[in-house]
Steps between C-alpha positions, in 0.01 A plus 500: 500500500350466836442875560152620606331760294479724811873453591720806545833537335667447828321176576564371146879558546510329834378167364744225389607485141329219311569319165221486242423312188414821325809700392327835548440420867874420546596830338267681746658303792850600378398872492350461849827346619688796365276729689547323828873559480436870445276536802592762764366613822419846357122602470324451166440803274318565181659610180326605174611438148593823349635381154590170344799450734452758779313472824441791737349544845246764374192416300416727207193464286694626185755225519233236567292626199806496275589147597144364440432690168707510188619851431368652177626769279464852635252706297566872429159613633586377849654845565153636479409313836678752706572618855203647676252318264154419624481116504157451353580739220832335434340155496235615261760662269685158505176331374454770231860476385446114455168579313319287750194725552160375373476751211256446210756342275597254763142412606414415136757215530302353788136579379421597138174649611632749751497874419855613405396876480678756715251609765623864465497555123345185353821420290672159506659466842859401539747590776673751272168657414369543847834626615491774362369522140128495605354847485401474875827371630694728263315802656586387845867430410532834323370710797736328729817466297508761215630766731765282641626330184449792267661422159541136592138440579352197332201263527666214338556209745850406386612858499348573849680195632830629360445826687463316832853347426659820401719640777598801293173653593645581845437328833181669598344492154594133461327432830182693416484340155531146646256559785237681285536228244435221751218666695329622172477152343373361821219759553412475121461129521289529817270753329483273194393209719252706697325620183473133370322409828252794466654766716446865436776629255753750645580793278860566380517812723378307809752215437786738447407681824496166685840400357656844566403484862661157541815605319526807730450282814791286379719793447406632847593159666861551430547760774316273749739219401800726548597456140580840376657374178160497335362781699511733197261279318198672636614845382593352166152342470336834592695670223350269233134557597 
């Protein structure tokens, strides 16, 4: 077409229109001719595609992401990834919900010779077992959540997940259930991996104490953030201990 690779749009439009043997080049020339007729003396500006037919002057990551990726079906458990979550706990929970952790049952699919025994109780390790049917993890979960959930307390994965989605528990209880759920599975998995690599085991009481301190720190942070909506979470947590 006679346009240099390093040419600017302005310099390309200033060149004389040409006729080409290739029809696609003639089509491009016609579009460029149309653009020449629309030229004004105003300064150039950038616009960003916001939707299929809408352009805006402001860039948003969300709109760009939606345009580049096909939107999937909204899953019910997305409600459990809530405001004031801790990113690393939320991401780990997302992996667990998709059953993408390297539990014993999944490792057997990759290597038939690998040990599939739970490092805590020596039973067959699955996601649903380690969270929270295993005797060790069940003891940790019980000390943390039995006082909060009372008659609705459970160690069955699907039922625990339902509780994190149940807004009828009340705003503060729902928040605490979701946060304790996420931080507990993260810490349990870290303890599981540490033991598999030869680290000294941490007792149930020590692990519960560690989790309790982190949960209290999270509750205390609301006052520093100026969010008094969840300020009562600390007193409610104290009441269950």
